[in-house]
Structures are given as C-alpha cells and as structure tokens.
Amino acid sequence: MDHGYLENVAQENGLVNVSPYVKLAVGLGAILLSLVSPNWITPLFLTLTLGGAILLLARIDPGLYARLLLAPLSFAVFSVTAVILVTGGGEVFWAWQPVPGVALSVTSRSVLQGMLVFSRMLGGMSALFFIALTTPLTELFMVMRQCRFPTTLLNLAMMVYRSIFILADQVDQVMSAQRMRLGYSSPREAVQSFGMLCGAAFIASWEAGEDLLRAMDARCYAGRFAMLSESQPVEAGPLAAATAYLLVGSGLLLATLPGALSWGGV
Amino acid sequence: MHIMEGFLPLEWCIAWWVLALPFLGWGFFRLRRVLDADREALPLLGVTGAFIFILSSLKLPSVTGSSSHPTGTGLSSICFGPGITSVVCLVVLLFQSLFLAHGGLSVLGANIISMGVVGPMAGYLVYRALRDSRVNVYMTVFLVCAVADICTYVTTSLELALAYPAAVGGVATSLGVFLGIFAVTQVPLAIVEGIVLALVFKYIIQLKPEILFRLRIFPERAITEARGGA
C-alpha cells in the first residue's frame, strides 16, 4: 500500500544502484554550501541542479516533486514574511509601529535578507529531497552501522522503521472505514473520530510490540539485529561526478563572494 | 512545529546541535538503563516511536483551516519520561525529514530542542504535578499535551527570533512577531491535540487498561475511577 512516504519512491529510484556514501556526500555537501552562501546565487544553482538530478537521473515523477516543493511553502511564507518585517537597513519602502518600541518595516536590505533565507530553504530542501528520494533508509542504516553509530539507537531506529508500515496500513483501513461512515463530516465528529483512530492505533501498536517480542524471542534475539552488510560499492564514475558537482558549487560560492552585495547578498 | 531545512544560519544550527547533545546523552543513559532492566522495553519503545511518527503524519481536524499535525511528544513524555522521549524524538524527527520532508537535517538540533526536550519536559512537569492530585486522568492528559505543544511552539519561535533579531527591539520584538504569526495555527493545534490525546486515553482505559497498569503512569485508583466514569 502506498502511504505517500518518500521511502516508497526511494526504493525504486534511478540512482538506487549508486553508493549511499556518494549520494549522502552530494546531499550533505549541498546543504552545507547552501547554508554558508552569503547570497542567493549558490542556493538557486543547487535548487535547479539537484531538481534536475532528481527528475532526470533518479527519474522521480515531476508531479510528486512539484507537490514536495510546495509542502514547506506555508512555513516558508509565514517565516520569510516575519524575517522581512523585523530585519531592517537600507531604503525604507514601508513602515508601521503597532505599539511603542515595536517597529515593523520593509526595507531594501530586509527584502534581500528574505530572499536569501528563502533561497537557502529552497537549496536545503532540494538537498534533503535528493537524499530522501534517492537513498532508502535501509541503506542509511547500513551507513550508520559502518560509521559506528550507537547500537541502541540503531536498534530503536530499525524497530521504529519496521513498525511504521504495519501501523500505517491499520490506520489507513480504520480511517477509510470512518470516512465511509461520515466520521469526518463536522468538526466535532472529526475530533471524535480522530481520537478513536489514534486510540485504536496505539492499542494496535502495543499489541504489535508484544507480538514482535515473542517473534524475536523465538529467533534468539540477544540485543543486536542481524543486518545484511552488503551495500553498493563506491564507483569511480559517480564519485568523480559528485566531486565535480561539489567543486563547481564551491567555485560558484567563492566567485560570488567578493561582490556579495551586488549579486543580491546582504 | 518544525523548522524547515535551510532556514537557520549555520552558526545557529551548530549551536542548537551542541545544546541538544547533552540531552541526547542523558536520554541514551536512561534508555540503556531501561533496556538493561527490561528487555521487553525495546519493541514497545519501537512501536511507540512508530505510533508517534504515524500520529505526526496525520492531519489534525483544524478549526482554522490550516494543515496541522500532532506532535505526540506529550504522550511519549507521560509514558517514558523526558529523557527517553528526546532519543525517540531524534529517531522520529529523522524519519519525518526523510519520509515526509518535514523539518531537516541541519535544523535537527533545533527541532530536537523544541520538540524533543523543552516540550516534553514542560509536559512532564505538568504530569508530575497533576499525577497524584485530584485532577482526573483525562484533564491531566489534555493539559500535558497542550502545554507540551505550546512550549514547543514558543521555543521554536524563540529559535527563529534568536537567528533573526529585529532591527528595532532586538530578539524580544522578533519573538513577538514570530509568536503572533504562528499563533494562528499552533494555539488551536495545541488545544485539539490535547482533546484528541485525552480521547486516546479514554479508549485505552475502556478497551485495554492493562497497558496503563503495566506502564504505571497513573495510580490504579485514578484509572479505575476514570473507567467507572467513562
């Protein structure tokens, strides 16, 4: 069953055979470049190129990717508006003092600051989407184990991962049944139905945990989950492409540093 | 309320990560102690983490028309305490970033502080204050979850205000603006999540009270009373 999780897409993407280390290096490197960029040029470059890689190399459905890009829009609009209103400097376009001591304004530098924050969010989210859409969590678990993350944390994460899909199926079934019986037809009904749904999910998850414990006992669980230690090897081609990409991004960042203000920085 | 990837400047991402690490260390210590004492705890913690993830992926019925998701951290802090909740939140927030594109990796430290540390701790304090009082189970759960959500929202606003202080009035003005802008979605969310989780407890008490007896989160007397009145 499709729950709309990016993990389902990541399992079948076009870059699934590329080493997770290479994909993580590209994603994390792009997040870092986006964060240290003093202007919107580099984040915009990262947004466009990573979007291209997601659509053309990973072959992700463009409609899904467009919906993903729209998802953080409400947070972005609210937050960037606040940043523009509170930060100042430069030519004042609009100002308002709602109460003494509090001044809200739109200025030339605050607009640039807002554009910078928005572009960093776009660049960062594109990098996050790149990781989420191309690297299945099972590969990330492998990387985390090879990087010697605490076993307790890994075991907990794997247990959560395994349980999510079981629970999601049950929640889908209960919610469909509730919708068919007009369980969400009014706000009062909706809150009642939602509470019932969550209560049923909690009880189901508890019972799933007890079943799991019995199953683990039957398989001689001794504090460590077995995991196949095979992962895609790092190949020269993808490694060279990733290195070249990050170098180009870094070069662009450095090239736009001296004229940061004239290039739209703050 | 998650801060999105790329929103916080690098120095604040690092600062919140550094601040989150001691809490995560304390959480790991508590988790190891619980697992050493009771090996059955791991699968139950795992499915509870999955439950919180599923809860956070569902859209709450919203009175303002906005899209809001419950956090579930109040529930976790009642069941396991704030220390273990911070570790569970680390896992859930990581999955939310990679499964749902909620939050992000560089801002994970800031989100852990707001959703995994401050919110659950505030909720836990309310829980400890009301647990043995005459306040009934449902009102206690409502207040714990609502307070945890409100504190998460205030902390997130503070994190945003510290990163982007106002030109006039500094952090205080900026905090007021962020609090005001997000109040539209976050205050109704806190109230609705409190009601929903009180209803969750109602169903657990009616259908499977032995879960609550096993977790020992409320006195048996309080559960029996709630069951009789349910």
PDB file of C-alpha atoms in Angstrom, chain A residues 6-7 9-13 15-16 18 20 23 131-142 161, chain B residues 98-99:
ATOM      1  CA  LEU A   6       9.215   9.240   0.196  1.00  0.00           C
ATOM      2  CA  GLU A   7      10.781   5.927   1.253  1.00  0.00           C
ATOM      3  CA  VAL A   9       9.760   6.184  -4.016  1.00  0.00           C
ATOM      4  CA  ALA A  10      13.393   5.913  -2.891  1.00  0.00           C
ATOM      5  CA  GLN A  11      13.274   2.110  -3.108  1.00  0.00           C
ATOM      6  CA  GLU A  12      12.656   2.303  -6.879  1.00  0.00           C
ATOM      7  CA  ASN A  13      14.557   5.440  -7.934  1.00  0.00           C
ATOM      8  CA  LEU A  15      20.041   6.117  -8.567  1.00  0.00           C
ATOM      9  CA  VAL A  16      19.314   3.168  -6.281  1.00  0.00           C
ATOM     10  CA  VAL A  18      24.760   4.323  -6.645  1.00  0.00           C
ATOM     11  CA  PRO A  20      24.769   5.743  -0.448  1.00  0.00           C
ATOM     12  CA  LYS A  23      24.527  10.362  -2.513  1.00  0.00           C
ATOM     13  CA  ILE A 131      18.769  12.304  -0.064  1.00  0.00           C
ATOM     14  CA  ALA A 132      15.204  11.236   0.791  1.00  0.00           C
ATOM     15  CA  LEU A 133      14.225  10.328  -2.774  1.00  0.00           C
ATOM     16  CA  THR A 134      17.422   8.507  -3.766  1.00  0.00           C
ATOM     17  CA  THR A 135      18.623   6.793  -0.563  1.00  0.00           C
ATOM     18  CA  PRO A 136      16.371   4.172   1.071  1.00  0.00           C
ATOM     19  CA  LEU A 137      16.577   4.097   4.870  1.00  0.00           C
ATOM     20  CA  THR A 138      17.801   0.513   4.777  1.00  0.00           C
ATOM     21  CA  GLU A 139      20.969   1.849   3.084  1.00  0.00           C
ATOM     22  CA  LEU A 140      21.224   4.645   5.644  1.00  0.00           C
ATOM     23  CA  PHE A 141      21.061   2.091   8.467  1.00  0.00           C
ATOM     24  CA  MET A 142      23.981   0.290   6.838  1.00  0.00           C
ATOM     25  CA  TYR A 161      11.098   1.687  10.768  1.00  0.00           C
TER      26      TYR A 161
ATOM     27  CA  LEU B  98      13.396  11.574   5.185  1.00  0.00           C
ATOM     28  CA  PHE B  99       9.859  10.126   4.857  1.00  0.00           C
TER      29      PHE B  99
END
